[in-house]
CSV table of C-alpha atoms in Angstrom, one decimal:
chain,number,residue,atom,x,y,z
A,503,UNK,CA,0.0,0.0,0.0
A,504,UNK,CA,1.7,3.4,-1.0
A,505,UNK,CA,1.2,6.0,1.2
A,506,UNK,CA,2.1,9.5,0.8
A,507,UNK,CA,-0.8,12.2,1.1
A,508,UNK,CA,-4.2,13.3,-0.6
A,509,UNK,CA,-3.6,15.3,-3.8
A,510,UNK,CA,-5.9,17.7,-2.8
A,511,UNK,CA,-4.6,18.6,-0.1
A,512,UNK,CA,-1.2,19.2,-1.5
A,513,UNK,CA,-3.1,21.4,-4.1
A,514,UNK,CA,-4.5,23.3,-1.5
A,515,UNK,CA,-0.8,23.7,0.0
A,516,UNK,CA,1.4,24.7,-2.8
A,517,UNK,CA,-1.5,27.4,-3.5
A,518,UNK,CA,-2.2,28.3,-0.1
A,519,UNK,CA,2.3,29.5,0.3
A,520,UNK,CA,0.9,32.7,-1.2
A,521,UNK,CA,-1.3,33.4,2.0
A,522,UNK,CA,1.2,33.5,4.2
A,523,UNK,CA,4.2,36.0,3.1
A,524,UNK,CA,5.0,38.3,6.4
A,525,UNK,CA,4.7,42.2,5.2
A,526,UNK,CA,8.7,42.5,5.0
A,527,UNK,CA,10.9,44.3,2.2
A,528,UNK,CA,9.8,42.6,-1.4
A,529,UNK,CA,12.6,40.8,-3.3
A,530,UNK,CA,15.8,42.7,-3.9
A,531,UNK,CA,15.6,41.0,-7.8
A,532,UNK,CA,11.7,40.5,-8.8
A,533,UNK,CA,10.7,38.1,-11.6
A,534,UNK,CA,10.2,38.6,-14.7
A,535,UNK,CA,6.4,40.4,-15.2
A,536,UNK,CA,3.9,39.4,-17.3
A,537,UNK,CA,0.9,41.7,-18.3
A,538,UNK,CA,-1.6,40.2,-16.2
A,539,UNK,CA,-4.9,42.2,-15.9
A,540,UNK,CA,-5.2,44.2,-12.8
A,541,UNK,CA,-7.9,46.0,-11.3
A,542,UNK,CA,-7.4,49.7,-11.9
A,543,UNK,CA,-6.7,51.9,-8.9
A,544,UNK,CA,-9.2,54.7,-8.2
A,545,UNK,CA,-8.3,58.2,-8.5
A,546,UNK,CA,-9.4,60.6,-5.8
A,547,UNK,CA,-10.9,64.0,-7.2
A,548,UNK,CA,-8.5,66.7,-7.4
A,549,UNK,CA,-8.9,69.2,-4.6
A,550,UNK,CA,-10.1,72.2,-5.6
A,551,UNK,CA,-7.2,74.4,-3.1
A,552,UNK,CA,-4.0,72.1,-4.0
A,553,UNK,CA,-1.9,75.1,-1.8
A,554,UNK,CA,-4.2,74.5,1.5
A,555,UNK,CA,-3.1,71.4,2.0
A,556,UNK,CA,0.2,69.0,1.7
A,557,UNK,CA,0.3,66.7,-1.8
A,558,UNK,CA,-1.1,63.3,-1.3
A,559,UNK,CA,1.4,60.0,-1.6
A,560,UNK,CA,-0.1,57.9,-4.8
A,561,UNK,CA,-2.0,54.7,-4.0
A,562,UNK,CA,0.3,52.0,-4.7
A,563,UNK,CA,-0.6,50.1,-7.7
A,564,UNK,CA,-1.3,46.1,-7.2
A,565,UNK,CA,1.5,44.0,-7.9
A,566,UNK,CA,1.8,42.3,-10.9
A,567,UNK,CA,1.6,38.2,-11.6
A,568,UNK,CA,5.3,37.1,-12.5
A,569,UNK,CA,5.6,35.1,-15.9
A,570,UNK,CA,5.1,31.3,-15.2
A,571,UNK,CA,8.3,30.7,-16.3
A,572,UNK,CA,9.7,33.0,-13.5
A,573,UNK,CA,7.3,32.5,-11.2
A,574,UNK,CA,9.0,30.2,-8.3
A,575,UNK,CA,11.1,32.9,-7.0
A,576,UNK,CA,7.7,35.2,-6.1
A,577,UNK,CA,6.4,31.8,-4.8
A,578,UNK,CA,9.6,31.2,-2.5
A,579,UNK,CA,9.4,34.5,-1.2
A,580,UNK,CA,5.7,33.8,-0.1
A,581,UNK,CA,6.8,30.8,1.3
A,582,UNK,CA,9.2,31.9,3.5
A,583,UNK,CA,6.5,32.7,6.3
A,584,UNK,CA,4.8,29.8,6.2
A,585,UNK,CA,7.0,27.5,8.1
A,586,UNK,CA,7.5,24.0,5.9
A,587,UNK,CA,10.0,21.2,5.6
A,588,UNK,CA,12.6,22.5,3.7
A,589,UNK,CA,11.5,19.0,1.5
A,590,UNK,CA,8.6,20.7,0.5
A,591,UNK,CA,9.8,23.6,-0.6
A,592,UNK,CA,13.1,22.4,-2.7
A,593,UNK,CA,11.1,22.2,-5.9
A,594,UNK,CA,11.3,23.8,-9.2
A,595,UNK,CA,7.9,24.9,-11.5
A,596,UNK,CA,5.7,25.4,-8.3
A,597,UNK,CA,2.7,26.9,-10.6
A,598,UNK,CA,3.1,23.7,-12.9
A,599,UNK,CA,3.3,21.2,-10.1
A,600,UNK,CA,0.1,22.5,-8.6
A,601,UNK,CA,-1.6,22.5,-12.3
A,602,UNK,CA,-0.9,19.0,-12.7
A,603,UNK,CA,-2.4,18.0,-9.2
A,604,UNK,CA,-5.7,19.9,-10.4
A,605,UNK,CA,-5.6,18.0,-13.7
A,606,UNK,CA,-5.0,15.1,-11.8
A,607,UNK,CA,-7.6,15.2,-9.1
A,608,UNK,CA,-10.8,15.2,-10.8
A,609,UNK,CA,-10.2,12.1,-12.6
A,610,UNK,CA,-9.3,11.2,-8.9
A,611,UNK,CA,-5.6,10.1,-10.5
A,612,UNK,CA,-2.4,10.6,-8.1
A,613,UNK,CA,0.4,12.0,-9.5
A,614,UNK,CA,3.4,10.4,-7.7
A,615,UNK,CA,5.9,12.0,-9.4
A,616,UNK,CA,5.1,15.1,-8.0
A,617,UNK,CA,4.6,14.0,-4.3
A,618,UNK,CA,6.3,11.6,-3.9
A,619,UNK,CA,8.3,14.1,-1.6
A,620,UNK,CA,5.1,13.9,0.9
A,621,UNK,CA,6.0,9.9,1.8
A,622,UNK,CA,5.2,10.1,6.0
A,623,UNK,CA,9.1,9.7,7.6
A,624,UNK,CA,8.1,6.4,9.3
A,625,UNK,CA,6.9,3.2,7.6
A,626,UNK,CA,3.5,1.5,7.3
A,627,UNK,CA,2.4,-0.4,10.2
A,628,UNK,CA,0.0,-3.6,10.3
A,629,UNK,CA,-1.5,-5.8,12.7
A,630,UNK,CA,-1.5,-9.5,12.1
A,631,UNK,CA,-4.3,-11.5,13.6
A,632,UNK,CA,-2.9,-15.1,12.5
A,633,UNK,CA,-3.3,-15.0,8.4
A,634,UNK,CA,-5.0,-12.0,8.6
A,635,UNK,CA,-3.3,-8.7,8.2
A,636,UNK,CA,-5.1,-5.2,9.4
A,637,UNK,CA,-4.2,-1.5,8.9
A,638,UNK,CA,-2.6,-0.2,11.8
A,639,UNK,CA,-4.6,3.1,13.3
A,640,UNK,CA,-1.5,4.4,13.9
A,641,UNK,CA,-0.4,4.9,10.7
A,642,UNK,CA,-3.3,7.9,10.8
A,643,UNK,CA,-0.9,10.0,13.1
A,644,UNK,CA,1.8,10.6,10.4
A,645,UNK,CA,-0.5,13.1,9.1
A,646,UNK,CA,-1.8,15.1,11.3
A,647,UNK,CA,1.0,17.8,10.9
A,648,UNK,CA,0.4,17.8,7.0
A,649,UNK,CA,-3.8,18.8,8.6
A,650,UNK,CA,-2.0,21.5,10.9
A,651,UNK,CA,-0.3,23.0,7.9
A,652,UNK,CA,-3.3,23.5,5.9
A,653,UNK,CA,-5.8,24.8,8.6
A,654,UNK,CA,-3.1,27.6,9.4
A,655,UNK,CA,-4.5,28.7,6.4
A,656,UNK,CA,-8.1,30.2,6.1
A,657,UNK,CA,-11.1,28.9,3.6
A,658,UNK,CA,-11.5,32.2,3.0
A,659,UNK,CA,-8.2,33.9,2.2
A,660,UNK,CA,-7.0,30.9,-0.1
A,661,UNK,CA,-10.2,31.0,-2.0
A,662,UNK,CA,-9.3,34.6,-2.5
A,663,UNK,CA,-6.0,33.5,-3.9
A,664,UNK,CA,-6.9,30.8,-6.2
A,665,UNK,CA,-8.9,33.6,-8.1
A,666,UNK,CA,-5.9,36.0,-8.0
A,667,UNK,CA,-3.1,33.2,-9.1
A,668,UNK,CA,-6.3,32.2,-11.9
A,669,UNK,CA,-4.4,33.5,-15.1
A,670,UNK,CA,-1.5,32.0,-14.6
A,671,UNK,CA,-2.9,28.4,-13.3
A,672,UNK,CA,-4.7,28.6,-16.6
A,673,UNK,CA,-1.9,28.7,-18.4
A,674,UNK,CA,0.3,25.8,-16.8
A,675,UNK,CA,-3.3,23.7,-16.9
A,676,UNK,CA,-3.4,24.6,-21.2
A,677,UNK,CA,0.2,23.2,-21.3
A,678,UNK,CA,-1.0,20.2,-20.3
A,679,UNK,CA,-4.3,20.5,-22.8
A,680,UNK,CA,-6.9,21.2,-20.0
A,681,UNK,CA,-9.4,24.0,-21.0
A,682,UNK,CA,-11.5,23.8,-18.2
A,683,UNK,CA,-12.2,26.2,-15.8
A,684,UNK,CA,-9.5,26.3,-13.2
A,685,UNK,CA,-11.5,27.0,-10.0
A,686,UNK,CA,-14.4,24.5,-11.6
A,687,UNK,CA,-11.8,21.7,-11.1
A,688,UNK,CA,-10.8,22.5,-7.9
A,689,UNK,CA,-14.2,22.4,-6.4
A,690,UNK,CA,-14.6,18.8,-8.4
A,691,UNK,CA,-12.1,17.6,-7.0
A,692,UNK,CA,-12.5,19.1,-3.3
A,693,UNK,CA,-16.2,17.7,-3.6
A,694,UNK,CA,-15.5,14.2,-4.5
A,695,UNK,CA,-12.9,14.1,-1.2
A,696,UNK,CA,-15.9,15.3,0.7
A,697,UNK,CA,-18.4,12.5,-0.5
A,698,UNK,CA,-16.5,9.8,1.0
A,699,UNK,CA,-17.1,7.8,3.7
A,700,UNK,CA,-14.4,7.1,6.3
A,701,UNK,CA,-13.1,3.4,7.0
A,702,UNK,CA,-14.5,1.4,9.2
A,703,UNK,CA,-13.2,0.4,12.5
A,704,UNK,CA,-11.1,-2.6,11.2
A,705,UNK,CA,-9.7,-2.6,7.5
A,706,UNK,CA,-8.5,-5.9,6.4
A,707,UNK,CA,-5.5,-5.9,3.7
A,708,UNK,CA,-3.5,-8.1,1.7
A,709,UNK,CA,-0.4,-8.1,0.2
A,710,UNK,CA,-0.4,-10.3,-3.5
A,711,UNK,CA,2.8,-8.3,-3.9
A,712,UNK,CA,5.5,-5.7,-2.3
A,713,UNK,CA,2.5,-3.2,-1.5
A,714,UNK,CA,-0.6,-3.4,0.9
A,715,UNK,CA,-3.9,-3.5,-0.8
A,716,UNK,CA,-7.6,-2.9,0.5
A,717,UNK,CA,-8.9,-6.9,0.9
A,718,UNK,CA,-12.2,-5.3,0.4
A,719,UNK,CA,-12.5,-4.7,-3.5
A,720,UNK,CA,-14.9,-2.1,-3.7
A,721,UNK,CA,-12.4,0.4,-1.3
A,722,UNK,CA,-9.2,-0.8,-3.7
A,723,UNK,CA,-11.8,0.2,-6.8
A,724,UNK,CA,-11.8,3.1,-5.8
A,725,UNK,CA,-9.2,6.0,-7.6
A,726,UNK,CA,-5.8,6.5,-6.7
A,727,UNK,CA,-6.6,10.0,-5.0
A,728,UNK,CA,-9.2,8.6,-3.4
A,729,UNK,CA,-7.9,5.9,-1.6
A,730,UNK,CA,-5.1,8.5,-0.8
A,731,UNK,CA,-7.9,10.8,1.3
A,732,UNK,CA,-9.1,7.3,3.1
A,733,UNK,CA,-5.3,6.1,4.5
A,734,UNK,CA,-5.1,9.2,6.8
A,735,UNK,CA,-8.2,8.2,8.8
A,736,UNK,CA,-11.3,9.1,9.9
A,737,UNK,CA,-10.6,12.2,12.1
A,738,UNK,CA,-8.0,13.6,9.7
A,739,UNK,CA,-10.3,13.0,6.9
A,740,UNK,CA,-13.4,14.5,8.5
A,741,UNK,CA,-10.5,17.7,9.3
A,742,UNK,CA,-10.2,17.8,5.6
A,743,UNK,CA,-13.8,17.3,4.4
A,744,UNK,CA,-14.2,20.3,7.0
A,745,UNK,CA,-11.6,22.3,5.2
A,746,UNK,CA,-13.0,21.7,1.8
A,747,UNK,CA,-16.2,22.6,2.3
A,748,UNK,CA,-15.2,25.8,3.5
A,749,UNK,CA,-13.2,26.3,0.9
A,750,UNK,CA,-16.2,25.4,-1.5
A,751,UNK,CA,-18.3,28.4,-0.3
A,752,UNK,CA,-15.4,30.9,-0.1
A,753,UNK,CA,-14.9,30.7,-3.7
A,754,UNK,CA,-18.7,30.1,-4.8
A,755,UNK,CA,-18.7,33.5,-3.1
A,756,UNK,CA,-15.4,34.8,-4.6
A,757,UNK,CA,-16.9,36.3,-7.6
């Protein structure tokens, strides 16, 4: 049985690093700009006595996207705030790497490749009951932290930033062929995570090989990313289905 983490959540993760950059000095060398549409600034009505009172500083204008090819140093400088493993954030084409979990997680695929990095440090436990073998329960407290890291970030404020980082997801997501509507797959994918149903009490498993499967075959039917959301348990999963369905109404209310 692989285990590594839910592909959502990761999505949520990577996405969620631009929440959480502290209000220090911006980048001494900034990336590369794109023209990205911005919201224009509104321009206060002249005063009619410019001499009675002392000129007015200009609003400062809304920072531009970086280009997607430049765009991991502006995500690394987000990052810096928000505490990771240093494992996490040692990766190159951020923007991509998140579009490629979106494409990925409505189709409920898992894209290894790409978190692989996530594997919990300690291996997977089982119980054996004579020939039987049984997940251990304490496998579900490898991921608790990965739960901490996302709920440091709000519904709310991440939905806000999934519109914002929009264009340039779009992009990475039309390298790969995918049209669709960028926040459209996101709440696909978080709503499939939150339609299933925890384990039960004892989960039987097998092994016809080097991996752990699901001895019941309707859970190892199930998709990759699916059966990802399952192995960290029921109270970490119900902490995501939480998290998600927050997250679902923050951005039907984005726009």
């Amino acid at each position: 049985m692989r285990i590594t983490f839910g592909a959502m959540v990761v999505a949520l993760l990577v996405a969620g690093i631009y929440l959480v950059r502290n209000a220090s000095e911006p980048s001494t060398a900034p990336p590369a700009l794109e023209p990205v549409p911005v919201p224009a600034q509104p321009v206060p009505a002249p005063s009619p006595s410019p001499e009675a009172r002392p000129p007015q500083p200009a609003p400062a204008p809304m920072p531009l996207l970086p280009s997607l090819h430049d765009s991991d140093p502006f995500v690394l400088d987000w990052l810096g705030a928000f505490d990771l493993p240093s494992a996490w954030t040692q990766r190159e084409d951020l923007v991509r790497r998140l579009a490629v979990i979106i494409d990925n997680a409505p189709r409920g695929d898992y894209p290894h490749r790409q978190l692989g990095f996530l594997a919990p440090a300690t291996s997977f436990k089982v119980i054996r009951r004579g020939d039987e073998i049984y997940l251990d329960p304490a496998n579900y407290d490898r991921y608790k932290t990965h739960l901490d890291v996302l709920e440091r970030v709000s519904p709310e404020m991440l939905a806000d930033l999934l519109v914002r980082l929009e264009p340039l997801l779009r992009q990475a997501l039309g390298e790969l062929g995918n049209r669709r509507g960028v926040l459209a797959q996101i709440r696909d994918g978080a709503a499939s995570i939150i339609a299933l149903e925890a384990l039960p009490g004892d989960v039987r498993l097998v092994q016809p090989n080097v991996f752990y499967q699901f001895a019941d075959p309707r859970l190892e039917s199930l998709s990759p990313l699916h059966k990802q959301a399952l192995r960290l348990g029921p109270e970490n999963l119900t902490r995501l289905q939480r998290y998600l369905a927050g997250l679902q109404a923050a951005l039907a209310n984005a726009r």
